[in-house]
Amino acid sequence: MASAPLEVAGIAVSPDHYIDGRRMPSHRQFELFSPIDQRLLGHVAEGEPEHVDAAIAAAQRAFPAWAALTAAERLPMLERFADEIGKRADAFCTLESNDAGVLLSRMRHGVVPRAMLNIRWFAKHALGLQERPIDTEQALHRVRHDPAGVVVIITPWNAPLMLSTWKLGPALAAGNTCVLKPPEWAPLTCSLLADAAHAAGLPPGVFNVVQGTGATTGAQLVADPRIARVSFTGSVPTAKLIAQAAGANLVPCSLELGGKSPFIVLEDADIEAAAATGALMYRNAGQVCLAGTRFLVHERVAEAYVAAMRAVVERLTVGDPRDEATEVGPIIHPRQVQRVLGYVQRAVDGGAKLLWGGGPHPYGAQYVQPTMLTGLKQSDEIVQNEVFGPVLTLQTFASDDEAVALANGTDYGLGGVCYGETAHAAAVAERVRTGFIWINSFGIRDLEAPFGGIKRSGVGREGGDWSFEFFCDVKDVVLPKKPFKPSFSHR
Ligand code: NAD
């Protein structure tokens, strides 16, 4: 029997798994706290081996019929899924701002519309996944993109709704069935997604949610030999474990991981514009993989840049993510607060200078001041490691070559930002080794474009056709043009 729903700020949401079209409770549960004030939001099902098994089995059973549909037949069902997300917009906003600490305004204007688009856009785009003919002298090759099977999707707490739909959209549209393991620190919107899918009439087993912690439930899911793909967004250490477990069964993984991206300000940059964009790196309290967290500023404009950015940062409103005026919300978990402040303390102990911030924010225990450190060496821990909090570093450079060397001088390679005269900035950006880089802008995303990182920031690309390449098995059906003559010497 399904458990009683959790009630969060007047919104009811199931704490159970969603398997084979039904809610399934667990004997074991984990506690869920709000990052806003650490109040207990409730208890959520902890996935046990029987739930993992049931979800994968349900997805396997549902696969042949779902895969046999054409993209045009799946389209109306997935459009209804997007509509049902829209109907629950307020609930999604309330839940994710309460369990993940995401700004309510950002949920309303950014995340929920994007979640709907993630489902709708890929469902439509899948119509173009027709056979691609390759016509040669010898044969007609009918190149097909067939659904791969059961896809396991694992997402992190900093953007659960956005990232889960970013993967579910193309996976389902291509004809796969899915098992989603939400992040244990922010699992509620993924549970509500199951309600939306159910109301949309997705057949049982096509989309399943198994709640639980990573080391137990997540690890069991990715090690299961019945799965065909793992799409993971999260940290580097977890990605290594997942790649090992999936690799044991030769299951392909898409890994979207952390970043330590450069934010380059060239001598010919528009300083005010670069400063206004620079302050955006504190969005979501800096818990954003693609943020440019290492400021590299030309030495001749560094003083002016620091003054301009300080003026913007001083006006930022830190506080409760449910308030419309808030621009910087809480850190997800007390453990993460300690981790972030530990990085700052060690940097300061090592000789770094604070330009602003540097400690807990008076608003509350879960809040950290927007911080900027300088006086750093490239080898310093805080320059090399992802902090995942509102903590940025600033280094100066004297030439483009030096800027590029600093930009490329970490093991990460997710994204980047480059401010400067457009042609100059584009030329520098070309030399920065990352998966993407924004010129005189930040955060422009199109679903058609590839997304992903190089080096420790990830393996593979998602977005547009790249998502379908990952979630599909490519098959070449070869039809000879002339009668085939069997021969042992023929190539
Ligand atoms: P995490 O790696 O700790 O957890 C991510 C997910 O993996 C969670 O659902 C967790 O339960 C699960 N997990 C943990 N151990 C597992 C295991 N052994 N097997 C299977 N699943 C397991 O990451 P996090 O702290 O939740 O998220 C922050 C990280 O995510 C940061 O490094 C950030 O940069 C990264 N991130 C990357 C992107 C991107 O697109 N590149 C986007 C957002 C966040």
Coordinates of C-alpha atoms and ligand atoms in Angstrom, one line a residue:
M1 CA 0.0 0.0 0.0
A2 CA 1.3 3.5 -0.9
S3 CA 2.5 5.7 2.0
A4 CA 0.8 8.8 3.1
P5 CA 2.1 11.8 1.0
L6 CA 4.6 14.2 2.4
E7 CA 3.2 17.7 2.8
V8 CA 5.7 20.5 2.0
A9 CA 4.3 24.0 2.2
G10 CA 0.9 22.8 1.3
I11 CA 2.0 20.6 -1.6
A12 CA 1.5 16.8 -1.2
V13 CA 4.1 14.6 -2.8
S14 CA 4.6 10.8 -2.6
P15 CA 7.7 9.7 -0.6
D16 CA 7.5 6.3 -2.4
H17 CA 9.1 4.8 -5.4
Y18 CA 7.2 4.7 -8.7
I19 CA 7.6 1.3 -10.3
D20 CA 5.5 -0.3 -13.1
G21 CA 3.0 2.5 -13.0
R22 CA 2.4 2.2 -9.2
R23 CA 3.6 3.7 -6.0
M24 CA 5.7 1.3 -4.0
P25 CA 6.8 2.0 -0.4
S26 CA 10.0 0.9 1.3
H27 CA 10.6 -0.6 4.7
R28 CA 13.6 1.6 5.0
Q29 CA 13.4 5.4 4.6
F30 CA 15.8 8.3 4.8
E31 CA 15.3 11.7 6.4
L32 CA 15.0 14.7 4.2
F33 CA 15.9 18.2 5.5
S34 CA 15.3 21.6 3.9
P35 CA 18.5 23.6 3.1
I36 CA 16.6 26.8 3.9
D37 CA 16.6 26.1 7.6
Q38 CA 17.4 22.4 8.1
R39 CA 13.8 21.6 9.1
L40 CA 12.8 18.0 8.6
L41 CA 10.6 17.8 5.5
G42 CA 9.8 14.1 5.9
H43 CA 11.0 10.6 5.2
V44 CA 11.6 9.2 1.7
A45 CA 11.8 5.6 0.5
E46 CA 15.2 4.1 0.5
G47 CA 15.5 1.8 -2.5
E48 CA 16.4 -1.8 -1.6
P49 CA 17.5 -4.6 -3.9
E50 CA 13.9 -5.7 -4.4
H51 CA 12.9 -2.2 -5.7
V52 CA 15.9 -1.9 -8.0
D53 CA 15.1 -5.4 -9.3
A54 CA 11.4 -4.6 -9.7
A55 CA 12.1 -1.3 -11.5
I56 CA 14.5 -2.7 -14.0
A57 CA 12.3 -5.7 -14.6
A58 CA 9.3 -3.4 -15.2
A59 CA 11.3 -1.3 -17.6
Q60 CA 12.5 -4.4 -19.4
R61 CA 8.9 -5.6 -19.8
A62 CA 7.7 -2.3 -21.1
F63 CA 10.6 -1.9 -23.5
P64 CA 9.4 -3.9 -26.6
A65 CA 6.0 -2.2 -26.9
W66 CA 7.4 1.3 -26.3
A67 CA 10.3 0.7 -28.6
A68 CA 8.0 -0.6 -31.3
L69 CA 6.0 2.7 -31.4
T70 CA 7.1 5.3 -34.0
A71 CA 8.4 8.6 -32.7
A72 CA 5.2 10.1 -34.1
E73 CA 3.2 7.7 -31.9
R74 CA 5.2 8.6 -28.9
L75 CA 5.0 12.3 -29.5
P76 CA 1.4 13.0 -28.2
M77 CA 2.1 11.0 -25.0
L78 CA 5.3 12.9 -24.3
E79 CA 3.6 16.2 -25.1
R80 CA 0.9 15.2 -22.6
F81 CA 3.8 14.5 -20.1
A82 CA 5.1 18.0 -20.7
D83 CA 1.6 19.4 -20.3
E84 CA 1.2 17.6 -17.0
I85 CA 4.4 19.0 -15.8
G86 CA 3.0 22.5 -16.7
K87 CA -0.2 21.8 -14.8
R88 CA 1.9 21.1 -11.6
A89 CA 4.2 24.1 -12.1
D90 CA 3.5 25.7 -8.7
A91 CA 4.0 22.4 -7.0
F92 CA 7.4 21.8 -8.8
C93 CA 8.5 25.3 -7.8
T94 CA 7.5 24.9 -4.2
L95 CA 9.1 21.5 -3.8
E96 CA 12.4 22.3 -5.4
S97 CA 12.8 25.6 -3.6
N98 CA 12.1 23.7 -0.3
D99 CA 14.2 20.6 -0.9
A100 CA 17.1 21.9 -3.1
G101 CA 17.0 25.6 -2.1
V102 CA 16.7 26.8 -5.7
L103 CA 15.2 30.3 -6.0
L104 CA 11.4 30.2 -6.4
S105 CA 11.7 32.8 -9.1
R106 CA 14.2 30.8 -11.0
M107 CA 12.1 27.7 -10.7
R108 CA 9.1 29.6 -12.1
H109 CA 10.7 31.5 -14.9
G110 CA 13.6 29.2 -15.8
V111 CA 13.5 25.6 -14.6
V112 CA 9.9 24.5 -15.0
P113 CA 9.5 25.9 -18.5
R114 CA 12.8 24.3 -19.4
A115 CA 11.7 21.0 -17.9
M116 CA 8.6 21.0 -20.1
L117 CA 10.7 22.0 -23.1
N118 CA 13.2 19.2 -22.4
I119 CA 10.4 16.6 -22.9
R120 CA 8.6 18.4 -25.7
W121 CA 11.6 19.4 -27.8
F122 CA 13.2 15.9 -27.8
A123 CA 9.9 14.2 -28.5
K124 CA 9.5 16.4 -31.7
H125 CA 13.2 16.2 -32.6
A126 CA 12.9 12.4 -32.5
L127 CA 10.7 12.6 -35.6
G128 CA 13.9 13.3 -37.5
L129 CA 15.4 10.1 -36.3
Q130 CA 14.5 8.4 -39.6
E131 CA 16.7 6.0 -41.4
R132 CA 19.6 7.8 -43.0
P133 CA 20.4 6.3 -46.4
I134 CA 24.0 6.0 -47.5
D135 CA 23.9 5.2 -51.2
T136 CA 27.1 3.7 -52.6
E137 CA 28.0 1.9 -55.8
Q138 CA 27.7 -1.5 -54.1
A139 CA 24.8 -1.0 -51.7
L140 CA 22.1 1.0 -50.0
H141 CA 22.9 1.3 -46.3
R142 CA 19.8 2.0 -44.3
V143 CA 21.3 3.5 -41.1
R144 CA 18.9 3.2 -38.2
H145 CA 18.8 4.6 -34.7
D146 CA 17.2 1.9 -32.6
P147 CA 16.4 2.4 -28.9
A148 CA 19.0 0.8 -26.7
G149 CA 16.8 -0.7 -23.9
V150 CA 16.6 0.2 -20.2
V151 CA 18.3 3.5 -19.4
V152 CA 19.4 4.3 -15.8
I153 CA 19.4 8.0 -15.1
I154 CA 21.2 9.4 -12.0
T155 CA 21.0 13.1 -11.2
P156 CA 22.5 15.5 -8.6
W157 CA 20.8 17.7 -6.1
N158 CA 21.7 21.1 -7.6
A159 CA 19.3 20.9 -10.5
P160 CA 17.2 17.7 -10.1
L161 CA 14.1 18.6 -12.2
M162 CA 16.1 20.2 -15.1
L163 CA 18.7 17.5 -15.3
S164 CA 16.3 14.6 -15.0
T165 CA 14.1 15.9 -17.8
W166 CA 17.2 16.7 -19.9
K167 CA 18.0 13.0 -19.9
L168 CA 14.5 11.6 -19.8
G169 CA 13.3 13.7 -22.8
P170 CA 15.7 12.1 -25.4
A171 CA 15.8 8.7 -23.7
L172 CA 12.0 8.2 -23.8
A173 CA 11.6 9.9 -27.2
A174 CA 14.1 7.5 -28.8
G175 CA 12.0 4.6 -27.5
N176 CA 14.0 3.6 -24.4
T177 CA 12.4 2.8 -21.0
C178 CA 13.9 4.5 -17.9
V179 CA 14.7 4.1 -14.3
L180 CA 15.5 7.4 -12.6
K181 CA 17.4 7.6 -9.3
P182 CA 16.9 11.1 -7.9
P183 CA 19.4 12.8 -5.6
E184 CA 18.8 11.9 -1.9
W185 CA 19.3 15.5 -0.8
A186 CA 16.6 16.8 -3.2
P187 CA 14.3 14.0 -4.3
L188 CA 10.8 15.5 -4.3
T189 CA 10.4 17.0 -7.8
C190 CA 11.5 13.7 -9.3
S191 CA 8.7 12.0 -7.4
L192 CA 6.3 14.6 -8.7
L193 CA 7.5 13.9 -12.2
A194 CA 6.2 10.4 -11.8
D195 CA 2.8 11.8 -11.0
A196 CA 3.0 13.9 -14.2
A197 CA 4.0 10.8 -16.3
H198 CA 1.2 8.8 -14.7
A199 CA -1.4 11.4 -15.5
A200 CA -0.1 11.7 -19.0
G201 CA -0.8 8.0 -19.5
L202 CA 2.7 6.8 -20.1
P203 CA 2.4 3.0 -20.1
P204 CA 3.5 1.2 -16.9
G205 CA 7.2 0.5 -16.7
V206 CA 8.2 3.1 -19.3
F207 CA 9.3 5.6 -16.6
N208 CA 10.2 4.4 -13.1
V209 CA 11.6 6.2 -10.1
V210 CA 13.6 4.5 -7.4
Q211 CA 14.4 6.8 -4.5
G212 CA 17.5 6.1 -2.4
T213 CA 21.0 6.9 -1.5
G214 CA 23.8 6.7 -4.1
A215 CA 26.1 4.2 -2.4
T216 CA 23.3 1.7 -2.0
T217 CA 20.4 2.2 -4.5
G218 CA 22.4 4.0 -7.1
A219 CA 25.3 1.5 -7.0
Q220 CA 22.8 -1.5 -7.4
L221 CA 21.2 0.2 -10.4
V222 CA 24.3 0.8 -12.4
A223 CA 25.8 -2.6 -11.7
D224 CA 22.7 -4.4 -13.0
P225 CA 23.6 -6.4 -16.2
R226 CA 20.1 -5.9 -17.7
I227 CA 20.6 -2.2 -18.3
A228 CA 21.7 -0.7 -21.7
R229 CA 22.8 2.8 -20.8
V230 CA 23.7 5.0 -17.8
S231 CA 23.3 8.7 -18.0
F232 CA 24.9 10.4 -15.0
T233 CA 25.4 13.9 -13.9
G234 CA 27.3 14.5 -10.7
S235 CA 30.8 14.5 -9.2
V236 CA 34.0 13.0 -10.5
P237 CA 34.5 10.4 -7.7
T238 CA 31.0 9.0 -8.2
A239 CA 31.5 9.0 -11.9
K240 CA 34.5 6.8 -11.5
L241 CA 32.6 4.3 -9.4
I242 CA 29.7 4.3 -11.9
A243 CA 32.0 3.8 -14.9
Q244 CA 33.7 0.9 -13.1
A245 CA 30.4 -0.8 -12.3
A246 CA 28.8 -0.2 -15.7
G247 CA 32.1 -1.0 -17.4
A248 CA 32.1 -4.5 -15.8
N249 CA 29.1 -5.2 -18.1
L250 CA 30.4 -3.0 -21.0
V251 CA 27.4 -0.7 -20.5
P252 CA 28.0 2.7 -22.1
C253 CA 27.9 5.7 -19.7
S254 CA 27.4 9.4 -20.4
L255 CA 29.1 11.3 -17.6
E256 CA 28.4 15.1 -17.1
L257 CA 30.7 16.1 -14.2
G258 CA 32.2 19.0 -12.3
G259 CA 33.9 22.1 -13.5
K260 CA 36.5 24.7 -12.6
S261 CA 35.8 26.9 -15.5
P262 CA 37.7 30.1 -16.3
F263 CA 36.1 33.5 -16.5
I264 CA 38.5 35.5 -18.7
V265 CA 38.4 39.3 -18.8
L266 CA 40.7 40.6 -21.5
E267 CA 42.1 44.1 -21.6
D268 CA 39.6 45.2 -24.2
A269 CA 36.6 43.8 -22.3
D270 CA 33.5 45.9 -21.4
I271 CA 34.3 46.0 -17.7
E272 CA 30.8 46.9 -16.5
A273 CA 29.2 44.1 -18.6
A274 CA 31.8 41.6 -17.5
A275 CA 31.3 42.6 -13.8
A276 CA 27.5 42.2 -14.0
T277 CA 27.9 38.7 -15.6
G278 CA 30.7 37.8 -13.1
A279 CA 28.3 38.3 -10.2
L280 CA 26.0 35.7 -11.8
M281 CA 28.6 33.1 -10.8
Y282 CA 26.9 33.3 -7.4
R283 CA 23.7 32.0 -8.8
N284 CA 22.3 29.0 -6.9
A285 CA 24.9 29.9 -4.2
G286 CA 27.6 28.9 -6.7
Q287 CA 26.3 25.3 -6.8
V288 CA 26.3 25.3 -10.6
C289 CA 28.6 23.0 -12.5
L290 CA 29.0 25.3 -15.5
A291 CA 29.8 28.5 -13.6
G292 CA 33.0 30.3 -14.4
T293 CA 34.6 30.2 -11.0
R294 CA 38.2 31.1 -11.8
F295 CA 38.5 34.7 -12.8
L296 CA 41.5 35.4 -15.0
V297 CA 41.7 39.2 -15.5
H298 CA 44.3 41.2 -17.5
E299 CA 46.6 42.9 -15.1
R300 CA 46.0 46.3 -16.6
V301 CA 42.2 46.2 -16.0
A302 CA 42.2 44.1 -12.8
E303 CA 41.8 47.0 -10.4
A304 CA 38.9 48.4 -12.3
Y305 CA 37.3 45.0 -12.7
V306 CA 37.5 44.2 -9.0
A307 CA 35.9 47.6 -8.2
A308 CA 33.1 47.1 -10.7
M309 CA 32.3 43.5 -9.6
R310 CA 32.5 44.4 -5.9
A311 CA 29.9 47.1 -6.5
V312 CA 27.5 44.5 -8.1
V313 CA 28.2 41.8 -5.4
E314 CA 27.6 44.3 -2.6
R315 CA 24.1 44.7 -3.9
L316 CA 23.3 41.0 -4.0
T317 CA 20.5 39.9 -1.7
V318 CA 21.3 36.7 0.1
G319 CA 18.4 34.9 1.8
D320 CA 15.4 32.7 1.7
P321 CA 15.0 31.3 -1.8
R322 CA 11.2 31.6 -1.5
D323 CA 11.5 35.4 -1.3
E324 CA 11.1 37.1 -4.7
A325 CA 14.0 39.5 -3.9
T326 CA 16.5 36.8 -3.1
E327 CA 19.4 36.4 -5.5
V328 CA 21.6 34.0 -3.6
G329 CA 20.0 31.2 -1.6
P330 CA 21.3 28.5 0.8
I331 CA 23.9 25.8 0.6
I332 CA 22.3 22.4 0.2
H333 CA 23.5 20.6 3.4
P334 CA 25.5 21.4 6.6
R335 CA 28.2 19.1 5.4
Q336 CA 28.5 21.1 2.2
V337 CA 28.7 24.4 4.2
Q338 CA 31.6 23.0 6.2
R339 CA 33.3 21.8 3.0
V340 CA 32.9 25.2 1.3
L341 CA 34.2 27.2 4.4
G342 CA 37.0 24.7 4.8
Y343 CA 38.3 25.5 1.3
V344 CA 38.2 29.2 2.1
Q345 CA 39.9 28.8 5.5
R346 CA 42.7 26.6 4.0
A347 CA 43.2 29.1 1.2
V348 CA 43.5 32.0 3.6
D349 CA 45.8 30.0 5.9
G350 CA 48.0 29.4 2.8
G351 CA 48.3 33.2 2.2
A352 CA 45.4 34.0 -0.1
K353 CA 43.7 37.4 0.3
L354 CA 40.0 37.9 0.6
L355 CA 38.6 40.6 -1.8
W356 CA 35.2 40.1 -0.3
G357 CA 33.2 37.6 1.8
G358 CA 35.0 34.7 3.3
G359 CA 32.7 33.4 6.0
P360 CA 29.2 32.3 7.0
H361 CA 26.4 34.7 6.0
P362 CA 24.5 36.3 9.0
Y363 CA 21.2 35.3 7.3
G364 CA 21.5 31.7 8.7
A365 CA 23.6 28.6 9.2
Q366 CA 23.1 27.3 5.7
Y367 CA 24.2 30.5 4.0
V368 CA 27.8 31.5 2.9
Q369 CA 28.9 35.0 1.9
P370 CA 29.6 35.5 -1.8
T371 CA 33.4 35.3 -1.6
M372 CA 36.4 36.2 -3.9
L373 CA 39.9 35.2 -3.2
T374 CA 43.1 36.4 -4.8
G375 CA 46.9 36.2 -4.2
L376 CA 46.9 32.5 -5.4
K377 CA 49.2 30.2 -7.2
Q378 CA 47.9 28.0 -10.0
S379 CA 48.8 24.9 -7.9
D380 CA 46.7 26.0 -4.9
E381 CA 43.9 23.6 -3.9
I382 CA 41.2 26.3 -4.3
V383 CA 42.4 27.0 -7.9
Q384 CA 42.4 23.3 -8.8
N385 CA 39.4 21.9 -7.1
E386 CA 35.7 22.4 -7.6
V387 CA 34.3 24.2 -4.4
F388 CA 30.6 24.1 -5.5
G389 CA 29.7 27.1 -3.3
P390 CA 29.7 30.9 -3.6
V391 CA 33.5 31.0 -3.7
L392 CA 35.5 32.4 -6.6
T393 CA 39.1 33.0 -7.3
L394 CA 40.9 35.8 -9.2
Q395 CA 44.2 35.7 -10.9
T396 CA 45.8 38.2 -13.2
F397 CA 47.7 37.7 -16.5
A398 CA 49.8 39.8 -18.8
S399 CA 49.3 38.2 -22.2
D400 CA 46.8 36.1 -24.1
D401 CA 49.2 33.2 -23.9
E402 CA 49.3 33.4 -20.2
A403 CA 45.5 33.6 -19.9
V404 CA 45.2 30.5 -22.0
A405 CA 47.8 28.6 -20.0
L406 CA 46.0 29.5 -16.7
A407 CA 42.6 28.7 -18.2
N408 CA 43.9 25.3 -19.3
G409 CA 45.8 24.6 -16.1
T410 CA 43.4 22.4 -14.2
D411 CA 42.2 18.8 -14.7
Y412 CA 38.7 20.1 -15.5
G413 CA 37.4 21.2 -18.9
L414 CA 33.7 21.8 -18.7
G415 CA 33.0 25.4 -19.8
G416 CA 34.3 29.0 -19.8
V417 CA 33.4 32.6 -20.3
C418 CA 35.5 35.1 -22.2
Y419 CA 34.9 38.9 -22.2
G420 CA 36.7 41.1 -24.6
E421 CA 36.4 42.6 -28.1
T422 CA 34.5 39.9 -29.9
A423 CA 37.1 38.7 -32.4
H424 CA 39.8 38.9 -29.8
A425 CA 37.7 37.0 -27.3
A426 CA 36.7 34.4 -29.8
A427 CA 40.3 33.8 -30.8
V428 CA 41.3 33.3 -27.1
A429 CA 38.2 31.1 -26.5
E430 CA 39.3 28.8 -29.4
R431 CA 42.4 28.0 -27.5
V432 CA 40.7 27.2 -24.2
R433 CA 40.2 23.4 -23.8
T434 CA 36.7 22.9 -22.6
G435 CA 33.4 21.5 -23.9
F436 CA 31.9 24.9 -24.5
I437 CA 32.7 28.6 -23.9
W438 CA 30.5 31.7 -23.9
I439 CA 31.8 34.9 -25.5
N440 CA 30.6 38.1 -23.8
S441 CA 27.7 36.2 -22.3
F442 CA 26.9 33.3 -19.9
G443 CA 24.6 30.4 -19.8
I444 CA 23.0 30.5 -23.2
R445 CA 21.8 27.0 -23.8
D446 CA 20.0 25.6 -26.8
L447 CA 18.7 22.1 -26.8
E448 CA 20.0 21.5 -30.2
A449 CA 23.6 22.2 -29.2
P450 CA 26.0 19.8 -27.6
F451 CA 26.7 19.9 -23.8
G452 CA 29.4 18.2 -21.9
G453 CA 33.0 18.5 -20.7
I454 CA 36.5 17.2 -21.5
K455 CA 39.2 16.0 -19.1
R456 CA 37.8 15.3 -15.6
S457 CA 34.6 17.2 -16.5
G458 CA 33.0 14.3 -18.4
V459 CA 32.7 11.7 -21.0
G460 CA 30.4 12.1 -24.0
R461 CA 28.0 14.8 -25.0
E462 CA 24.3 15.2 -24.5
G463 CA 21.9 17.7 -26.3
G464 CA 20.4 17.5 -29.8
D465 CA 21.6 14.7 -32.0
W466 CA 24.3 13.9 -29.4
S467 CA 21.7 12.7 -27.0
F468 CA 20.2 10.4 -29.5
E469 CA 23.6 9.1 -30.5
F470 CA 24.1 8.1 -26.9
F471 CA 20.6 6.7 -26.2
C472 CA 20.3 4.7 -29.4
D473 CA 22.0 1.7 -31.0
V474 CA 23.1 2.7 -34.5
K475 CA 22.5 -0.1 -37.0
D476 CA 23.4 -0.4 -40.6
V477 CA 21.0 -2.5 -42.7
V478 CA 22.9 -3.2 -45.9
L479 CA 21.0 -3.9 -49.2
P480 CA 23.4 -4.9 -52.0
K481 CA 22.6 -3.4 -55.4
K482 CA 23.8 -6.4 -57.4
P483 CA 23.1 -10.1 -56.7
F484 CA 25.6 -11.1 -54.1
K485 CA 28.2 -13.7 -55.2
P486 CA 29.6 -15.6 -52.2
S487 CA 33.4 -15.7 -52.4
F488 CA 36.2 -16.5 -49.9
S489 CA 38.6 -14.0 -51.6
H490 CA 36.1 -11.1 -51.7
R491 CA 36.7 -8.3 -49.3
Ligands
NAD1 P1 27.3 13.1 -6.4 O1 28.2 12.5 -7.4 O2 27.6 13.0 -5.0 O3 25.8 12.5 -6.6 C1 25.1 12.5 -7.8 C2 24.1 11.4 -7.9 O4 24.9 10.2 -7.9 C3 23.2 11.3 -6.7 O5 21.9 10.9 -7.1 C4 23.8 10.2 -5.8 O6 22.8 9.5 -5.0 C5 24.3 9.3 -6.9 N1 25.4 8.4 -6.5 C6 26.3 8.6 -5.5 N2 27.1 7.5 -5.4 C7 26.7 6.6 -6.3 C8 27.2 5.3 -6.7 N3 28.2 4.7 -6.1 N4 26.5 4.7 -7.7 C9 25.5 5.3 -8.3 N5 25.0 6.5 -8.0 C10 25.6 7.2 -7.0 O7 27.1 14.6 -6.9 P2 26.3 15.7 -6.1 O8 27.1 16.2 -4.9 O9 24.9 15.3 -6.0 O10 26.3 16.9 -7.2 C11 27.3 17.8 -7.4 C12 28.2 17.5 -8.5 O11 27.5 17.4 -9.7 C13 29.2 18.6 -8.7 O12 30.5 18.0 -9.0 C14 28.7 19.3 -10.0 O13 29.7 19.9 -10.7 C15 28.1 18.1 -10.7 N6 27.2 18.6 -11.8 C16 27.6 18.5 -13.1 C17 26.7 19.0 -14.1 C18 27.1 18.9 -15.5 O14 26.1 18.9 -16.4 N7 28.3 18.7 -15.9 C19 25.5 19.5 -13.7 C20 25.1 19.6 -12.4 C21 26.0 19.2 -11.4

